[in-house]
PDB file of C-alpha atoms and ligand atoms in Angstrom:
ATOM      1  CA  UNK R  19     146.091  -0.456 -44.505  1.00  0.00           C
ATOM      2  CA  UNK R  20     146.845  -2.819 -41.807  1.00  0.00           C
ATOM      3  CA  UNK R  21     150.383  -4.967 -41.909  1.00  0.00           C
ATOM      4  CA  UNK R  22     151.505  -7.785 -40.054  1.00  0.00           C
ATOM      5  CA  UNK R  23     153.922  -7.067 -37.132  1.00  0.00           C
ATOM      6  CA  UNK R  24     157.007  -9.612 -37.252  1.00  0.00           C
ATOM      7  CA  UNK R  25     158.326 -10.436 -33.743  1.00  0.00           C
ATOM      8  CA  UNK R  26     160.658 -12.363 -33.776  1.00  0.00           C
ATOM      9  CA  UNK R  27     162.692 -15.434 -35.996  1.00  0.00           C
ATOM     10  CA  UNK R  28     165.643 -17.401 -36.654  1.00  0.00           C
ATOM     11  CA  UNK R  29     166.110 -20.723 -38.962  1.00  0.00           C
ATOM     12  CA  UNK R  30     163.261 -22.671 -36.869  1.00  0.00           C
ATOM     13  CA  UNK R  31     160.778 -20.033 -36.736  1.00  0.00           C
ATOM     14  CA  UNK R  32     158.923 -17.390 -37.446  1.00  0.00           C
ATOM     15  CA  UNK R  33     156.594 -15.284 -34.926  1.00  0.00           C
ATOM     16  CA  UNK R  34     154.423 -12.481 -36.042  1.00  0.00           C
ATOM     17  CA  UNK R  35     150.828 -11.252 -34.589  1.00  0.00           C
ATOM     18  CA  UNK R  36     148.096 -10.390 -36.773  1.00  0.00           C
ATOM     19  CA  UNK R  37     146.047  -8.380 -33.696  1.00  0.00           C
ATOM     20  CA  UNK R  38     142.516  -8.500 -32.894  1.00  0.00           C
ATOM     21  CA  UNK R  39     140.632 -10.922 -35.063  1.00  0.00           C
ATOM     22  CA  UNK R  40     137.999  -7.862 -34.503  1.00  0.00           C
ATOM     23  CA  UNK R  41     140.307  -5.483 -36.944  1.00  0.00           C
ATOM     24  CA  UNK R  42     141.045  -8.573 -39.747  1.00  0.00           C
ATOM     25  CA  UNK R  43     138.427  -6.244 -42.147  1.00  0.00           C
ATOM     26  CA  UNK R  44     141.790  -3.686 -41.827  1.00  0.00           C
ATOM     27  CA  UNK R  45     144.137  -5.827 -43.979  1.00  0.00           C
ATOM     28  CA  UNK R  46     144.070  -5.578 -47.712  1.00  0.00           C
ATOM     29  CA  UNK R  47     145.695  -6.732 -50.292  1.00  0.00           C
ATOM     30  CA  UNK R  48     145.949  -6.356 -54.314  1.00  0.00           C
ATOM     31  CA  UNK R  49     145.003  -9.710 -55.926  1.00  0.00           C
ATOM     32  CA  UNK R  50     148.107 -10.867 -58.308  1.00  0.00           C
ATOM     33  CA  UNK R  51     145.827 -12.010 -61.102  1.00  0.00           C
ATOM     34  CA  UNK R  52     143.122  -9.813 -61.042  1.00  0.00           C
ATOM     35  CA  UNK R  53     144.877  -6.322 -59.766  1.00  0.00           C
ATOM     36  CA  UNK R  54     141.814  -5.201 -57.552  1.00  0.00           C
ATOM     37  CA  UNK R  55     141.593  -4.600 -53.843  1.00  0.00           C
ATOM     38  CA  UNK R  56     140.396  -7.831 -51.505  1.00  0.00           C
ATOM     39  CA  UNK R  57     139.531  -6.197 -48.358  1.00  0.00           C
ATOM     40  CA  UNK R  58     139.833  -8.346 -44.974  1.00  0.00           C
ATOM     41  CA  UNK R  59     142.540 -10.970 -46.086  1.00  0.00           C
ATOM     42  CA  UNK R  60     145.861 -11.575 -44.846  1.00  0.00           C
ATOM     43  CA  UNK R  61     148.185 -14.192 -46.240  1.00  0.00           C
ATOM     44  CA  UNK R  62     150.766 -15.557 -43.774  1.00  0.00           C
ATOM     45  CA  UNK R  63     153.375 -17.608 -45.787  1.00  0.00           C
ATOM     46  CA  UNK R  64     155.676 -15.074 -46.785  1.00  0.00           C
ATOM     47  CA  UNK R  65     155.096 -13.665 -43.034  1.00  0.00           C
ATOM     48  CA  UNK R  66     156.010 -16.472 -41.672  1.00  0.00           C
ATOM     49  CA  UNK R  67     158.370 -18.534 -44.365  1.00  0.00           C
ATOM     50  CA  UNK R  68     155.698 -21.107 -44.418  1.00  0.00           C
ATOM     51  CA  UNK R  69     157.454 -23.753 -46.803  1.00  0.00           C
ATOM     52  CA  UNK R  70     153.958 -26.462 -47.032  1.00  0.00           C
ATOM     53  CA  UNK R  71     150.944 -24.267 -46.302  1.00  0.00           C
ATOM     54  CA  UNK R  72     149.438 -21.124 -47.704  1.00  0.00           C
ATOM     55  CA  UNK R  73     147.141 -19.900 -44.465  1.00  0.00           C
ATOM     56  CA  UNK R  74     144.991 -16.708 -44.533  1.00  0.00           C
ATOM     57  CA  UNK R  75     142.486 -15.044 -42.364  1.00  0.00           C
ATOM     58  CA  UNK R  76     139.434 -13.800 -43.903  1.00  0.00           C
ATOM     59  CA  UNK R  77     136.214 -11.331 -42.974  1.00  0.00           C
ATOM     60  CA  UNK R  78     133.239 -11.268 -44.854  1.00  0.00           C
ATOM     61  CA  UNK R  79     131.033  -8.236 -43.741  1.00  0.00           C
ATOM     62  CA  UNK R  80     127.578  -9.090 -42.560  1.00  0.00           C
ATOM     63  CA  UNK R  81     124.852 -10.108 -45.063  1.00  0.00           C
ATOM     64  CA  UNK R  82     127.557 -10.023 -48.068  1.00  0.00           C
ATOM     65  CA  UNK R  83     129.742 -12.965 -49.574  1.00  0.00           C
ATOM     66  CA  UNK R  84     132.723 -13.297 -51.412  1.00  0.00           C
ATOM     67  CA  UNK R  85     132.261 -12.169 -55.015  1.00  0.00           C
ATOM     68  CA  UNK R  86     133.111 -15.246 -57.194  1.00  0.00           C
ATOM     69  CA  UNK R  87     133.919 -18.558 -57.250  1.00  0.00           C
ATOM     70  CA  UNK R  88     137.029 -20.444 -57.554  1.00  0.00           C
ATOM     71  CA  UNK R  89     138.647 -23.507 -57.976  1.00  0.00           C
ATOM     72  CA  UNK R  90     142.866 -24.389 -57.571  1.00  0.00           C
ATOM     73  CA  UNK R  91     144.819 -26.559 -59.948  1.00  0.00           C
ATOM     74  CA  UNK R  92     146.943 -28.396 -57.401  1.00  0.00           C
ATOM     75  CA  UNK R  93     145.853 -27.587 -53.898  1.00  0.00           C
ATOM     76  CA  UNK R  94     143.341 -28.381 -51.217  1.00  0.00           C
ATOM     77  CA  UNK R  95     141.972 -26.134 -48.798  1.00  0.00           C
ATOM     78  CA  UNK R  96     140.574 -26.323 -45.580  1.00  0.00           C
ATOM     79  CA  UNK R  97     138.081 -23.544 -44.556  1.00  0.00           C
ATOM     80  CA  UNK R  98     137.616 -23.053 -40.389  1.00  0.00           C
ATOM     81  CA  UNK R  99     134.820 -21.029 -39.369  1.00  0.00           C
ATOM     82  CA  UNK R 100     135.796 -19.091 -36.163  1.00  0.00           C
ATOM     83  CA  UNK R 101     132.709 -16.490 -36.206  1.00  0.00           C
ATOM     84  CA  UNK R 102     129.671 -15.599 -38.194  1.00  0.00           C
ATOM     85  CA  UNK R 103     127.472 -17.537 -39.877  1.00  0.00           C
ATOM     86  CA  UNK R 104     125.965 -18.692 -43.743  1.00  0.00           C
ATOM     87  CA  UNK R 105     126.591 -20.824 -46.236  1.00  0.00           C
ATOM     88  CA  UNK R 106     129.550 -22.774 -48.118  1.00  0.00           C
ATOM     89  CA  UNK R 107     128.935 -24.469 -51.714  1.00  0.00           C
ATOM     90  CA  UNK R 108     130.586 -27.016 -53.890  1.00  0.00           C
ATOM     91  CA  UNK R 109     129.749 -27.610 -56.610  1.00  0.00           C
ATOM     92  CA  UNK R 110     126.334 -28.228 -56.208  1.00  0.00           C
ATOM     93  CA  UNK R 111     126.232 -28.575 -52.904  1.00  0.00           C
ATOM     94  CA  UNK R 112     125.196 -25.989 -49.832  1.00  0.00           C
ATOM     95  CA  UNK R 113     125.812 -26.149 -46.509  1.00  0.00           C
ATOM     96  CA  UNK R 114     125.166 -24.425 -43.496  1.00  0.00           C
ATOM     97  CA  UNK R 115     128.147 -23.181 -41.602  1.00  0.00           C
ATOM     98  CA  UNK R 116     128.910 -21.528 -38.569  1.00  0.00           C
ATOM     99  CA  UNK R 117     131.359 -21.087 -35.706  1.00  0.00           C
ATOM    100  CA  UNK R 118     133.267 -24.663 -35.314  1.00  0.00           C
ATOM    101  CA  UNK R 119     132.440 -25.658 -38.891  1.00  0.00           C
ATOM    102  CA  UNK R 120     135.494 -27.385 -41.180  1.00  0.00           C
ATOM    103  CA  UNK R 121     135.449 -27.854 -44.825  1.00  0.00           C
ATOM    104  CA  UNK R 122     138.307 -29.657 -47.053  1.00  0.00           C
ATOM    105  CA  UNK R 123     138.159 -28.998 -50.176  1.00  0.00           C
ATOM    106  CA  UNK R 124     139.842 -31.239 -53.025  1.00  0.00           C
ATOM    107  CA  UNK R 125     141.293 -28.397 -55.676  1.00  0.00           C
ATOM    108  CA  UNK R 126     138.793 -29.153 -58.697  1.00  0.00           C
ATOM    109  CA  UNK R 127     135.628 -28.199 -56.120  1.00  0.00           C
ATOM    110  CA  UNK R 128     134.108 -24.948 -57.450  1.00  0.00           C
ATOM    111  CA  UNK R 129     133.657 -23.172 -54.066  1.00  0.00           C
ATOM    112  CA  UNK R 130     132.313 -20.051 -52.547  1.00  0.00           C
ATOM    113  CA  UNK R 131     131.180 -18.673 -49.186  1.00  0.00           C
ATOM    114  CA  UNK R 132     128.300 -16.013 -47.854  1.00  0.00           C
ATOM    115  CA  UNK R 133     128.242 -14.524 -44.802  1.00  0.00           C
ATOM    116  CA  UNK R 134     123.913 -14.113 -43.834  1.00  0.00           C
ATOM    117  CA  UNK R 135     124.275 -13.225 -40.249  1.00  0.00           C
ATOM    118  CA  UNK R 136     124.952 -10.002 -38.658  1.00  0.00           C
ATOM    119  CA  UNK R 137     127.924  -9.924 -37.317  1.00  0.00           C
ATOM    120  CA  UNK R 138     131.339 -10.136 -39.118  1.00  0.00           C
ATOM    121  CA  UNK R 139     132.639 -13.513 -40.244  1.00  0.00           C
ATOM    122  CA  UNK R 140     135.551 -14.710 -39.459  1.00  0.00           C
ATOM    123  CA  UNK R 141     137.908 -17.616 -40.931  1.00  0.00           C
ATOM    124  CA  UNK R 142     141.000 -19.230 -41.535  1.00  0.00           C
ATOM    125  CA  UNK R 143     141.674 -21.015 -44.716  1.00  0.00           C
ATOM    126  CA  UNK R 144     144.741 -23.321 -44.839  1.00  0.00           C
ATOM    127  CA  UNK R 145     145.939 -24.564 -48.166  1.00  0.00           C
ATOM    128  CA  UNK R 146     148.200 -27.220 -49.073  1.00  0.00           C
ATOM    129  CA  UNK R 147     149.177 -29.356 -52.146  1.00  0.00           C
ATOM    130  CA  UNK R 148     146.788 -32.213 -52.460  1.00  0.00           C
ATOM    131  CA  UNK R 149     148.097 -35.662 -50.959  1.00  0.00           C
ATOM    132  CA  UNK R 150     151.813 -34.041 -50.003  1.00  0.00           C
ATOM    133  CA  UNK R 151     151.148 -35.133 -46.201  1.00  0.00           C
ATOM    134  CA  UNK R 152     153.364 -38.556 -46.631  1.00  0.00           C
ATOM    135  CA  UNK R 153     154.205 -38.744 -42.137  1.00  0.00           C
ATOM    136  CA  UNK R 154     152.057 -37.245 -39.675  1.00  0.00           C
ATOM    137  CA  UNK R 155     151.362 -36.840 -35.981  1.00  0.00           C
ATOM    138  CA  UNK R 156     153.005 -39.080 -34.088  1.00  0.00           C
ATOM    139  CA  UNK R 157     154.961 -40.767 -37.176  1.00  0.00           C
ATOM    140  CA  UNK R 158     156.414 -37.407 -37.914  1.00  0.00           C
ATOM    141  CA  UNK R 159     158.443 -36.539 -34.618  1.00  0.00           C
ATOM    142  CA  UNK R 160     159.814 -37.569 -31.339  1.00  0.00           C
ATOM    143  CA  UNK R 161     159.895 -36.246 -27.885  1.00  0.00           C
ATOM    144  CA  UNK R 162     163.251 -34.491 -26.702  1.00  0.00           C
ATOM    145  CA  UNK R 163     163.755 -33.317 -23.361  1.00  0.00           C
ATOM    146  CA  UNK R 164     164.212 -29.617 -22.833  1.00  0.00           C
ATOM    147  CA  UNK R 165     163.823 -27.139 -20.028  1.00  0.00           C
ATOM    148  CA  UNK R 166     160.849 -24.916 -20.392  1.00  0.00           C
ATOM    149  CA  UNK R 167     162.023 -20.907 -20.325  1.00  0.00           C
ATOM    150  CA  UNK R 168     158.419 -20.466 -18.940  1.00  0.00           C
ATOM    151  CA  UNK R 169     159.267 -21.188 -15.869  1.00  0.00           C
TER     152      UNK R 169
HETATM  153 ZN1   ZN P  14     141.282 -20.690 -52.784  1.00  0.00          ZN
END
């Protein structure tokens, strides 16, 4: 079983590397409600200390999709499709997705995901609480000068 390496933190961040996006299908993980395996999922908040988002990367195996479906209670999630290609549904609606596509999801949709090509999919799926995102962009920050250490 695959883990995430840590690299490096303090009290402003957290740095860890998940590897090739080729070997995600190597991370498991033992579901807290259910107790069974879920094969090709990471989870990065505790990684990372993430205090606003839950974010995981996901593999479905070719021609195979992800068991059930499932709703949340208070959060929204936003599915990114980085490879592969199939189908998303809510509720009662399908859609085609594929590399590039982006899904919200408000928590009551009932949603689930198939991967019909042939290669691996691959994507991320960021969750938050529903309408928590009060300032944003350029309302939420400022620029400061500093010296890059790149240089
Ligand atoms: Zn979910």
């Amino acid at each position: 079983m695959k883990t995430i390496e840590k690299r490096s933190e303090n009290q402003h961040y957290s740095a860890v590397d998940l590897g090739s996006l080729n070997d995600l299908a190597d991370y498991s993980l033992v579901h807290p409600k259910t107790k069974k395996l879920v094969e090709g999922k990471v989870f990065l908040k505790d990684a990372t200390n993430a205090t606003g988002t839950q974010i995981s990367f996901n593999s479905l195996p070719p021609q195979t999709e992800q068991p059930y479906f499932h709703i949340h209670y208070k959060n929204e999630e936003t599915y990114i499709i980085l490879r592969g290609s199939g189908f998303f549904q809510v509720d009662d609606n399908c859609l085609e997705i594929k590399e590039g596509s982006v899904i919200r999801v408000a928590p009551p949709g009932k949603r689930g995901i198939r991967n019909s090509s042939d290669e691996t999919m691959v994507y991320i799926v960021i969750q938050s609480k529903a309408n928590s995102l009060e300032e944003h962009t350029t309302e939420d920050g400022e620029r400061i000068p500093v010296e890059p250490k790149w240089r």
